[in-house]
Amino acid sequence: MIQRVEIEYCTRCRWLPRAAWLAQELLTTFEAELTELALRPGTGGVFVVRVNDEVVWDRREQGFPEPTAVKRAVRDRVAPGKSLGHSDG
């Protein structure tokens, strides 16, 4: 099964470094579970994380995410039984 994560970020806000860092965190944590991770340039202050086209984090509604919160949201969709160690606390 394809497990795809997409991080859409605002290019005008210069949020590529933040998006790339979060992508690295997710790829490291879910190296065996994810089949694809995409960075999608956007505008208008967007910073949205999707798993298989389902929005799991939207900066406009929830603020900027802590990596552990996004890891939990991704884990719950791609590997529900996976322990995140200290991130589960």
XYZ file of N, CA and C in Angstrom:
267
model
N 0.831 -1.180 0.000
C 0.000 0.000 0.000
C 0.885 1.257 0.000
N 0.532 2.216 -0.821
C 1.279 3.466 -0.874
C 0.927 4.312 0.338
N 1.942 4.782 1.012
C 1.778 5.687 2.154
C 2.501 6.977 1.787
N 1.730 7.988 1.426
C 2.296 9.232 0.912
C 2.034 10.385 1.876
N 3.087 11.123 2.179
C 2.970 12.337 2.976
C 3.308 13.513 2.070
N 2.530 14.570 2.204
C 2.777 15.800 1.451
C 2.826 16.956 2.440
N 3.843 17.777 2.300
C 3.955 18.986 3.098
C 3.877 20.166 2.125
N 2.792 20.910 2.223
C 2.618 22.094 1.388
C 3.023 23.307 2.214
N 3.899 24.130 1.655
C 4.457 25.254 2.393
C 4.422 26.520 1.537
N 4.412 27.672 2.186
C 4.360 28.958 1.500
C 5.765 29.381 1.072
N 5.933 29.576 -0.231
C 7.238 30.006 -0.743
C 7.497 31.475 -0.408
N 6.464 32.283 -0.412
C 6.634 33.716 -0.111
C 7.031 33.939 1.342
N 6.598 33.050 2.203
C 6.930 33.147 3.626
C 8.304 32.552 3.931
N 8.898 31.939 2.927
C 10.226 31.302 3.074
C 10.192 30.140 4.070
N 9.162 29.311 3.964
C 9.017 28.198 4.890
C 9.580 26.884 4.367
N 10.330 26.928 3.262
C 10.961 25.705 2.752
C 11.871 25.056 3.789
N 12.749 25.801 4.470
C 13.607 25.135 5.460
C 12.809 24.399 6.539
N 11.729 24.992 6.995
C 10.881 24.354 8.009
C 10.249 23.086 7.442
N 9.744 23.164 6.210
C 9.112 22.010 5.564
C 10.141 20.898 5.328
N 11.330 21.268 4.882
C 12.379 20.268 4.617
C 12.828 19.594 5.908
N 12.931 20.368 6.978
C 13.322 19.795 8.259
C 12.268 18.811 8.765
N 10.994 19.186 8.642
C 9.921 18.284 9.052
C 9.913 17.029 8.183
N 10.153 17.201 6.897
C 10.232 16.049 5.987
C 11.332 15.095 6.428
N 12.481 15.644 6.776
C 13.603 14.821 7.244
C 13.226 14.056 8.509
N 12.557 14.724 9.438
C 12.122 14.071 10.675
C 11.176 12.903 10.373
N 10.230 13.126 9.471
C 9.262 12.078 9.134
C 9.920 10.924 8.393
N 10.811 11.232 7.472
C 11.495 10.165 6.727
C 12.392 9.332 7.631
N 12.993 9.971 8.616
C 13.840 9.237 9.565
C 12.991 8.343 10.461
N 11.882 8.866 10.938
C 11.017 8.121 11.853
C 10.273 6.988 11.152
N 9.835 7.237 9.917
C 9.002 6.266 9.200
C 9.691 5.740 7.948
N 10.979 5.443 8.057
C 11.740 5.028 6.874
C 11.219 3.745 6.250
N 10.639 2.866 7.046
C 10.117 1.612 6.496
C 8.643 1.706 6.113
N 7.940 2.719 6.632
C 6.497 2.799 6.422
C 6.091 3.708 5.261
N 6.843 4.778 5.024
C 6.476 5.721 3.970
C 7.036 5.290 2.624
N 6.229 5.421 1.595
C 6.703 5.121 0.244
C 6.997 6.393 -0.536
N 6.483 7.517 -0.043
C 6.705 8.773 -0.740
C 6.505 9.940 0.210
N 7.339 10.967 0.064
C 7.155 12.215 0.781
C 7.407 13.340 -0.204
N 6.443 14.234 -0.327
C 6.544 15.319 -1.301
C 6.508 16.669 -0.598
N 7.322 17.591 -1.101
C 7.258 18.983 -0.684
C 6.555 19.731 -1.796
N 5.478 20.419 -1.438
C 4.659 21.092 -2.440
C 4.657 22.612 -2.194
N 5.268 23.372 -3.099
C 5.284 24.820 -2.938
C 3.881 25.399 -3.053
N 3.588 26.374 -2.214
C 2.301 27.063 -2.252
C 2.496 28.526 -1.903
N 1.395 29.240 -1.737
C 1.445 30.647 -1.361
C 0.335 30.920 -0.360
N 0.261 32.150 0.090
C -0.833 32.546 0.972
C -0.688 32.092 2.410
N 0.536 31.850 2.851
C 0.743 31.456 4.241
C 0.406 30.013 4.554
N 0.353 29.178 3.518
C -0.026 27.784 3.713
C 1.110 26.972 4.346
N 0.758 26.114 5.286
C 1.649 25.074 5.809
C 0.737 23.938 6.242
N 0.583 22.953 5.348
C -0.364 21.859 5.554
C 0.357 20.528 5.372
N 0.094 19.598 6.276
C 0.634 18.239 6.169
C -0.526 17.305 5.851
N -0.352 16.510 4.801
C -1.376 15.535 4.401
C -0.773 14.134 4.399
N -1.587 13.171 4.778
C -1.223 11.763 4.652
C -2.264 11.136 3.742
N -1.820 10.624 2.606
C -2.724 10.027 1.625
C -3.906 10.960 1.335
N -3.609 12.223 1.102
C -4.575 13.276 0.759
C -5.478 13.722 1.913
N -5.296 13.187 3.098
C -6.069 13.619 4.272
C -5.251 14.647 5.052
N -5.829 15.799 5.309
C -5.132 16.831 6.083
C -4.991 16.364 7.527
N -3.752 16.316 8.014
C -3.513 15.946 9.410
C -2.983 17.131 10.218
N -2.530 18.192 9.530
C -2.104 19.396 10.230
C -2.259 20.587 9.295
N -2.879 21.641 9.791
C -3.056 22.870 9.022
C -2.662 24.041 9.926
N -1.628 24.752 9.538
C -1.119 25.859 10.345
C -2.200 26.896 10.640
N -3.090 27.119 9.711
C -4.128 28.142 9.913
C -5.071 27.781 11.064
N -5.271 26.501 11.283
C -6.184 26.061 12.342
C -5.453 25.695 13.633
N -4.239 25.160 13.488
C -3.554 24.591 14.648
C -2.226 25.262 14.990
N -1.800 26.258 14.202
C -0.496 26.872 14.426
C 0.603 25.985 13.861
N 1.842 26.434 14.016
C 2.944 25.611 13.533
C 3.086 24.379 14.409
N 3.278 23.240 13.783
C 3.312 21.996 14.552
C 4.654 21.739 15.213
N 4.580 21.112 16.352
C 5.765 20.507 16.941
C 5.976 19.196 16.186
N 7.206 18.827 15.923
C 7.450 17.577 15.178
C 6.784 16.360 15.813
N 6.766 16.301 17.145
C 6.168 15.131 17.797
C 4.672 15.024 17.505
N 3.988 16.163 17.422
C 2.549 16.139 17.129
C 2.296 15.624 15.713
N 3.115 16.050 14.766
C 2.955 15.576 13.392
C 3.323 14.097 13.299
N 4.369 13.697 13.992
C 4.759 12.280 13.985
C 3.626 11.408 14.507
N 2.961 11.851 15.573
C 1.837 11.079 16.105
C 0.697 11.004 15.095
N 0.391 12.118 14.433
C -0.696 12.141 13.448
C -0.376 11.239 12.258
N 0.873 11.256 11.813
C 1.279 10.395 10.699
C 1.273 8.937 11.139
N 1.822 8.668 12.312
C 1.858 7.293 12.836
C 0.468 6.696 12.926
N -0.490 7.486 13.408
C -1.850 6.986 13.575
C -2.472 6.554 12.256
N -1.953 7.062 11.142
C -2.504 6.712 9.826
C -1.681 5.671 9.074
N -0.369 5.653 9.276
C 0.454 4.733 8.477
C 0.996 3.539 9.260
N 1.092 3.663 10.589
C 1.640 2.568 11.401
C 1.102 2.661 12.818
N -0.205 2.415 13.005
C -0.844 2.617 14.303
C -0.184 1.908 15.480
N 0.460 0.793 15.264
C 1.081 0.061 16.375
C 2.492 0.487 16.672
N 3.065 1.379 15.871
C 4.466 1.757 16.017
C 4.670 2.641 17.251
N 5.685 2.308 18.032
C 6.074 3.139 19.168
C 6.950 4.282 18.666
N 6.710 5.459 19.183
C 7.540 6.613 18.832
C 8.523 6.939 19.958
N 8.681 6.024 20.883
C 9.623 6.234 21.974
C 9.259 7.442 22.802
N 10.218 8.328 23.014
C 9.982 9.510 23.853
C 8.949 10.470 23.243
N 8.713 10.371 21.934
C 7.715 11.246 21.294
C 6.297 10.860 21.674
N 6.111 9.679 22.239
C 4.766 9.235 22.638
C 4.328 9.848 23.965
N 5.264 10.418 24.694
C 4.974 10.913 26.042
C 4.074 12.038 26.151
